[in-house]
Tab-separated table of C-alpha atoms and ligand atoms in Angstrom:
chain	number	residue	atom	x	y	z
A	1	UNK	CA	-42.060	-82.871	-12.105
A	2	UNK	CA	-43.573	-83.234	-15.545
A	3	UNK	CA	-41.178	-83.461	-18.467
A	4	UNK	CA	-41.669	-80.362	-20.608
A	5	UNK	CA	-42.688	-81.294	-24.140
A	6	UNK	CA	-42.953	-77.764	-25.490
A	7	UNK	CA	-40.753	-74.716	-25.148
A	8	UNK	CA	-41.487	-72.167	-22.460
A	9	UNK	CA	-42.234	-69.548	-25.129
A	10	UNK	CA	-44.871	-71.837	-26.673
A	11	UNK	CA	-46.398	-72.603	-23.268
A	12	UNK	CA	-46.514	-68.886	-22.460
A	13	UNK	CA	-48.709	-68.331	-25.523
A	14	UNK	CA	-50.891	-71.470	-25.488
A	15	UNK	CA	-51.148	-72.893	-21.954
A	16	UNK	CA	-54.640	-72.420	-20.553
A	17	UNK	CA	-55.993	-71.506	-23.996
A	18	UNK	CA	-55.826	-74.732	-26.012
A	19	UNK	CA	-59.581	-75.262	-26.123
A	20	UNK	CA	-60.383	-71.774	-27.431
A	21	UNK	CA	-60.165	-72.553	-31.155
A	22	UNK	CA	-62.575	-75.487	-30.791
A	23	UNK	CA	-64.936	-73.203	-28.866
A	24	UNK	CA	-64.743	-70.732	-31.732
A	25	UNK	CA	-63.140	-68.117	-29.497
A	26	UNK	CA	-60.095	-65.948	-29.881
A	27	UNK	CA	-59.946	-64.290	-26.439
A	28	UNK	CA	-60.367	-66.314	-23.246
A	29	UNK	CA	-63.885	-65.994	-21.793
A	30	UNK	CA	-64.195	-64.007	-18.576
A	31	UNK	CA	-66.746	-65.631	-16.259
A	32	UNK	CA	-67.753	-63.207	-13.507
A	33	UNK	CA	-70.507	-65.418	-12.037
A	34	UNK	CA	-70.361	-65.903	-8.296
A	35	UNK	CA	-73.015	-68.602	-8.328
A	36	UNK	CA	-74.588	-70.868	-10.940
A	37	UNK	CA	-77.965	-72.449	-11.691
A	38	UNK	CA	-78.585	-75.511	-9.557
A	39	UNK	CA	-80.931	-77.971	-11.319
A	40	UNK	CA	-80.087	-80.721	-8.803
A	41	UNK	CA	-79.526	-79.214	-5.378
A	42	UNK	CA	-78.994	-82.556	-3.609
A	43	UNK	CA	-76.360	-83.588	-6.130
A	44	UNK	CA	-74.747	-80.185	-5.862
A	45	UNK	CA	-74.606	-80.362	-2.056
A	46	UNK	CA	-72.852	-83.721	-2.368
A	47	UNK	CA	-70.301	-82.234	-4.776
A	48	UNK	CA	-69.639	-79.354	-2.379
A	49	UNK	CA	-69.133	-81.808	0.511
A	50	UNK	CA	-66.754	-83.827	-1.646
A	51	UNK	CA	-64.797	-80.721	-2.609
A	52	UNK	CA	-64.598	-79.542	1.002
A	53	UNK	CA	-63.214	-82.936	2.012
A	54	UNK	CA	-60.703	-83.531	-0.806
A	55	UNK	CA	-60.068	-80.315	-2.753
A	56	UNK	CA	-60.098	-82.425	-5.940
A	57	UNK	CA	-60.725	-80.243	-9.027
A	58	UNK	CA	-64.440	-79.894	-9.641
A	59	UNK	CA	-65.752	-81.884	-12.610
A	60	UNK	CA	-68.931	-80.877	-14.400
A	61	UNK	CA	-70.985	-77.705	-13.968
A	62	UNK	CA	-69.678	-74.819	-11.863
A	63	UNK	CA	-71.164	-74.379	-8.404
A	64	UNK	CA	-69.965	-71.289	-6.561
A	65	UNK	CA	-67.051	-68.895	-6.952
A	66	UNK	CA	-65.279	-69.946	-3.768
A	67	UNK	CA	-64.840	-73.506	-5.067
A	68	UNK	CA	-63.309	-72.452	-8.363
A	69	UNK	CA	-63.750	-70.259	-11.419
A	70	UNK	CA	-63.153	-71.246	-15.055
A	71	UNK	CA	-61.228	-68.078	-15.934
A	72	UNK	CA	-58.998	-68.404	-12.870
A	73	UNK	CA	-58.513	-72.092	-13.757
A	74	UNK	CA	-57.024	-71.035	-17.097
A	75	UNK	CA	-54.461	-68.873	-15.319
A	76	UNK	CA	-53.695	-71.737	-12.894
A	77	UNK	CA	-53.186	-74.131	-15.806
A	78	UNK	CA	-50.861	-71.666	-17.562
A	79	UNK	CA	-48.760	-71.043	-14.456
A	80	UNK	CA	-48.470	-74.752	-13.654
A	81	UNK	CA	-47.243	-75.438	-17.168
A	82	UNK	CA	-44.716	-72.602	-17.022
A	83	UNK	CA	-43.390	-73.805	-13.645
A	84	UNK	CA	-43.406	-77.451	-14.776
A	85	UNK	CA	-45.719	-78.637	-12.001
A	86	UNK	CA	-48.847	-80.781	-12.041
A	87	UNK	CA	-51.122	-78.046	-10.687
A	88	UNK	CA	-51.350	-74.492	-9.438
A	89	UNK	CA	-53.778	-72.801	-7.038
A	90	UNK	CA	-54.457	-69.056	-7.246
A	91	UNK	CA	-55.223	-66.718	-4.345
A	92	UNK	CA	-56.307	-63.133	-3.731
A	93	UNK	CA	-52.725	-62.010	-3.058
A	94	UNK	CA	-49.261	-63.343	-2.450
A	95	UNK	CA	-49.836	-63.163	1.295
A	96	UNK	CA	-53.087	-65.157	0.973
A	97	UNK	CA	-51.093	-67.771	-0.946
A	98	UNK	CA	-48.396	-67.952	1.724
A	99	UNK	CA	-51.001	-68.084	4.506
A	100	UNK	CA	-52.683	-71.032	2.784
A	101	UNK	CA	-49.357	-72.900	2.583
A	102	UNK	CA	-48.763	-72.362	6.313
A	103	UNK	CA	-52.332	-73.444	7.145
A	104	UNK	CA	-52.068	-76.604	5.020
A	105	UNK	CA	-49.024	-77.792	6.965
A	106	UNK	CA	-50.164	-76.386	10.333
A	107	UNK	CA	-53.479	-78.246	10.023
A	108	UNK	CA	-51.436	-81.477	10.095
A	109	UNK	CA	-49.830	-80.378	13.370
A	110	UNK	CA	-46.635	-79.394	11.542
A	111	UNK	CA	-46.454	-75.848	12.853
A	112	UNK	CA	-42.694	-75.337	12.820
A	113	UNK	CA	-41.199	-73.479	9.850
A	114	UNK	CA	-37.535	-73.172	8.936
A	115	UNK	CA	-36.954	-69.995	6.954
A	116	UNK	CA	-33.933	-68.410	5.328
A	117	UNK	CA	-33.609	-64.647	5.643
A	118	UNK	CA	-33.943	-62.331	3.821
A	119	UNK	CA	-37.611	-62.774	2.911
A	120	UNK	CA	-40.080	-60.195	1.601
A	121	UNK	CA	-40.966	-57.982	4.595
A	122	UNK	CA	-44.565	-59.147	5.052
A	123	UNK	CA	-43.572	-62.819	4.758
A	124	UNK	CA	-40.949	-62.183	7.438
A	125	UNK	CA	-43.597	-60.478	9.582
A	126	UNK	CA	-46.188	-63.246	9.110
A	127	UNK	CA	-43.669	-65.857	10.275
A	128	UNK	CA	-41.964	-63.795	12.963
A	129	UNK	CA	-45.275	-62.684	14.535
A	130	UNK	CA	-46.605	-66.248	14.682
A	131	UNK	CA	-50.029	-64.818	13.769
A	132	UNK	CA	-51.128	-68.115	12.182
A	133	UNK	CA	-49.881	-70.230	15.076
A	134	UNK	CA	-46.605	-71.164	13.405
A	135	UNK	CA	-43.191	-71.045	15.054
A	136	UNK	CA	-40.198	-70.015	12.950
A	137	UNK	CA	-36.511	-70.823	13.152
A	138	UNK	CA	-34.483	-68.364	11.092
A	139	UNK	CA	-31.318	-69.702	9.574
A	140	UNK	CA	-28.996	-69.426	6.592
A	141	UNK	CA	-28.952	-72.019	3.807
A	142	UNK	CA	-26.147	-73.991	5.451
A	143	UNK	CA	-28.151	-74.223	8.698
A	144	UNK	CA	-31.368	-75.681	7.247
A	145	UNK	CA	-30.618	-79.360	7.949
A	146	UNK	CA	-29.743	-78.688	11.624
A	147	UNK	CA	-32.846	-76.531	12.126
A	148	UNK	CA	-35.314	-79.285	11.111
A	149	UNK	CA	-37.493	-80.801	13.866
A	150	UNK	CA	-40.051	-83.609	13.848
A	151	UNK	CA	-42.821	-80.980	13.684
A	152	UNK	CA	-41.234	-78.977	10.847
A	153	UNK	CA	-43.883	-78.551	8.148
A	154	UNK	CA	-42.127	-76.298	5.703
A	155	UNK	CA	-38.770	-74.851	4.694
A	156	UNK	CA	-39.060	-71.428	3.113
A	157	UNK	CA	-36.606	-69.538	0.920
A	158	UNK	CA	-36.938	-66.635	-1.487
A	159	UNK	CA	-34.469	-66.288	-4.326
A	160	UNK	CA	-33.642	-63.751	-5.637
A	161	UNK	CA	-34.949	-62.079	-2.488
A	162	UNK	CA	-37.023	-58.895	-2.374
A	163	UNK	CA	-35.451	-56.354	-2.114
A	164	UNK	CA	-31.801	-57.357	-1.626
A	165	UNK	CA	-31.640	-59.830	-4.558
A	166	UNK	CA	-29.748	-62.270	-2.291
A	167	UNK	CA	-29.574	-65.650	-4.024
A	168	UNK	CA	-29.885	-69.156	-2.603
A	169	UNK	CA	-28.606	-72.420	-4.089
A	170	UNK	CA	-31.958	-74.190	-4.430
A	171	UNK	CA	-30.596	-77.654	-5.155
A	172	UNK	CA	-28.425	-77.574	-2.013
A	173	UNK	CA	-31.305	-76.380	0.192
A	174	UNK	CA	-33.711	-78.930	-1.324
A	175	UNK	CA	-31.235	-81.658	-0.425
A	176	UNK	CA	-31.005	-80.358	3.171
A	177	UNK	CA	-34.803	-80.478	3.505
A	178	UNK	CA	-35.042	-84.261	3.263
A	179	UNK	CA	-38.741	-85.113	3.252
A	180	UNK	CA	-39.892	-81.671	4.449
A	181	UNK	CA	-41.495	-79.706	1.586
A	182	UNK	CA	-39.406	-76.782	0.329
A	183	UNK	CA	-41.381	-73.651	-0.549
A	184	UNK	CA	-39.601	-71.248	-2.881
A	185	UNK	CA	-40.888	-67.722	-3.409
A	186	UNK	CA	-40.166	-67.277	-7.127
A	187	UNK	CA	-41.803	-63.850	-7.451
A	188	UNK	CA	-38.697	-61.980	-8.542
A	189	UNK	CA	-37.301	-64.510	-11.028
A	190	UNK	CA	-40.595	-65.623	-12.670
A	191	UNK	CA	-40.684	-69.065	-14.359
A	192	UNK	CA	-39.003	-67.478	-17.376
A	193	UNK	CA	-35.705	-67.263	-15.503
A	194	UNK	CA	-36.018	-69.943	-12.796
A	195	UNK	CA	-38.190	-73.034	-12.289
A	196	UNK	CA	-37.633	-74.109	-8.681
A	197	UNK	CA	-39.636	-77.352	-9.024
A	198	UNK	CA	-36.874	-78.639	-11.301
A	199	UNK	CA	-34.438	-78.093	-8.423
A	200	UNK	CA	-36.453	-79.861	-5.732
A	201	UNK	CA	-39.008	-77.297	-4.542
A	202	UNK	CA	-42.430	-78.827	-3.805
A	203	UNK	CA	-44.204	-75.480	-3.571
A	204	UNK	CA	-43.423	-72.522	-5.840
A	205	UNK	CA	-45.076	-69.312	-4.713
A	206	UNK	CA	-45.622	-66.059	-6.566
A	207	UNK	CA	-46.932	-62.723	-5.627
A	208	UNK	CA	-48.701	-62.387	-8.989
A	209	UNK	CA	-49.043	-58.705	-8.075
A	210	UNK	CA	-45.466	-58.169	-9.238
A	211	UNK	CA	-43.898	-59.529	-12.455
A	212	UNK	CA	-46.676	-61.977	-13.393
A	213	UNK	CA	-49.165	-59.110	-13.416
A	214	UNK	CA	-46.570	-56.808	-14.834
A	215	UNK	CA	-48.770	-53.733	-15.275
A	216	UNK	CA	-49.506	-52.721	-11.685
A	217	UNK	CA	-53.249	-53.371	-12.031
A	218	UNK	CA	-53.708	-56.802	-10.413
A	219	UNK	CA	-53.343	-58.196	-6.903
A	220	UNK	CA	-52.929	-61.938	-6.799
A	221	UNK	CA	-50.932	-64.880	-5.585
A	222	UNK	CA	-50.405	-68.405	-6.829
A	223	UNK	CA	-48.767	-71.628	-5.679
A	224	UNK	CA	-47.489	-74.172	-8.234
A	225	UNK	CA	-47.153	-77.688	-6.817
A	226	UNK	CA	-48.102	-81.345	-7.180
A	227	UNK	CA	-51.793	-82.327	-7.162
A	228	UNK	CA	-51.646	-83.713	-3.607
A	229	UNK	CA	-50.651	-80.323	-2.184
A	230	UNK	CA	-52.924	-78.500	-4.641
A	231	UNK	CA	-55.947	-80.379	-3.257
A	232	UNK	CA	-54.961	-79.388	0.282
A	233	UNK	CA	-54.529	-75.755	-0.824
A	234	UNK	CA	-57.966	-75.728	-2.539
A	235	UNK	CA	-59.541	-77.052	0.667
A	236	UNK	CA	-57.972	-74.197	2.637
A	237	UNK	CA	-58.945	-71.662	-0.035
A	238	UNK	CA	-62.537	-72.902	0.015
A	239	UNK	CA	-62.683	-72.837	3.815
A	240	UNK	CA	-60.999	-69.460	4.325
A	241	UNK	CA	-62.074	-67.602	1.172
A	242	UNK	CA	-58.870	-66.026	-0.183
A	243	UNK	CA	-59.917	-66.505	-3.818
A	244	UNK	CA	-58.491	-64.665	-6.826
A	245	UNK	CA	-61.052	-62.453	-8.566
A	246	UNK	CA	-61.912	-63.715	-12.081
A	247	UNK	CA	-60.985	-60.367	-13.666
A	248	UNK	CA	-57.569	-60.620	-11.994
A	249	UNK	CA	-57.284	-64.193	-13.336
A	250	UNK	CA	-58.170	-62.936	-16.824
A	251	UNK	CA	-55.583	-60.149	-16.678
A	252	UNK	CA	-52.914	-62.534	-15.346
A	253	UNK	CA	-53.636	-65.070	-18.097
B	301	LIG	C1	-45.095	-58.611	-2.863
B	301	LIG	C2	-44.470	-59.874	-2.476
B	301	LIG	C3	-45.165	-60.821	-1.686
B	301	LIG	C4	-46.559	-60.559	-1.163
B	301	LIG	O1	-47.466	-60.478	-2.212
B	301	LIG	P1	-48.821	-59.598	-2.184
B	301	LIG	O2	-49.404	-59.882	-3.517
B	301	LIG	O3	-48.433	-58.163	-1.966
B	301	LIG	O4	-49.647	-60.119	-1.058
B	301	LIG	C5	-44.549	-62.007	-1.389
B	301	LIG	N1	-43.299	-62.271	-1.813
B	301	LIG	C6	-42.592	-61.395	-2.559
B	301	LIG	C7	-41.219	-61.737	-2.990
B	301	LIG	C8	-43.148	-60.163	-2.917
B	301	LIG	O5	-42.433	-59.296	-3.644
């Protein structure tokens, strides 16, 4: 958790845009390039290998749209600052974002998920079907601690839930999780009303398609988290390709 130094209202206006004045720009630039000039192809190949291995944010010239995009990076920066996390990683949709979170933990052999119902219908389906090789134990908030196993990779709650608006006490659930990362779907509250990282969530997920987009013209997803998990999420995003389109990133910003 970073200590907020500016009000949320100020962050909402300036985060992800601080360099614009020095660039002589008023509106954020929209970079639609999929690929970029490669003056040093050996060096570039090494940077791609490095990114594939670590997911560390790319320094220097852009390479290819699946590694990252400068317009999308502005949206990620803004969302991280609003949620009070170190980083954020954007995806093509909320379901792509959730899939990446499951894959990050599953790739470590931690395939068991403890989830509190109700969840958004497709999240429920993704877990219940086991399509990504995960196994779910459904429980209520009071049952989280007892449901944990040595191979539990994630605890998942959504509050307020879509569509029932059921609420969960995040601090109590975070305590029950122990060292297992708590993922909170914050789609319905938005960081304006609730910042789960301040209550112990390690992953804060949004379907950006809903309130963050706000105008019904964008599909997107985003996960706000610490840089360690962000690197793992970028690796999965690079390997599986669920990137947010730059125009969607521009509209979300
Ligand atoms: C819509 C929604 C999702 C899925 O997001 P998509 O952008 O449709 O993939 C996940 N969680 C909640 C709470 C949602 O409302």
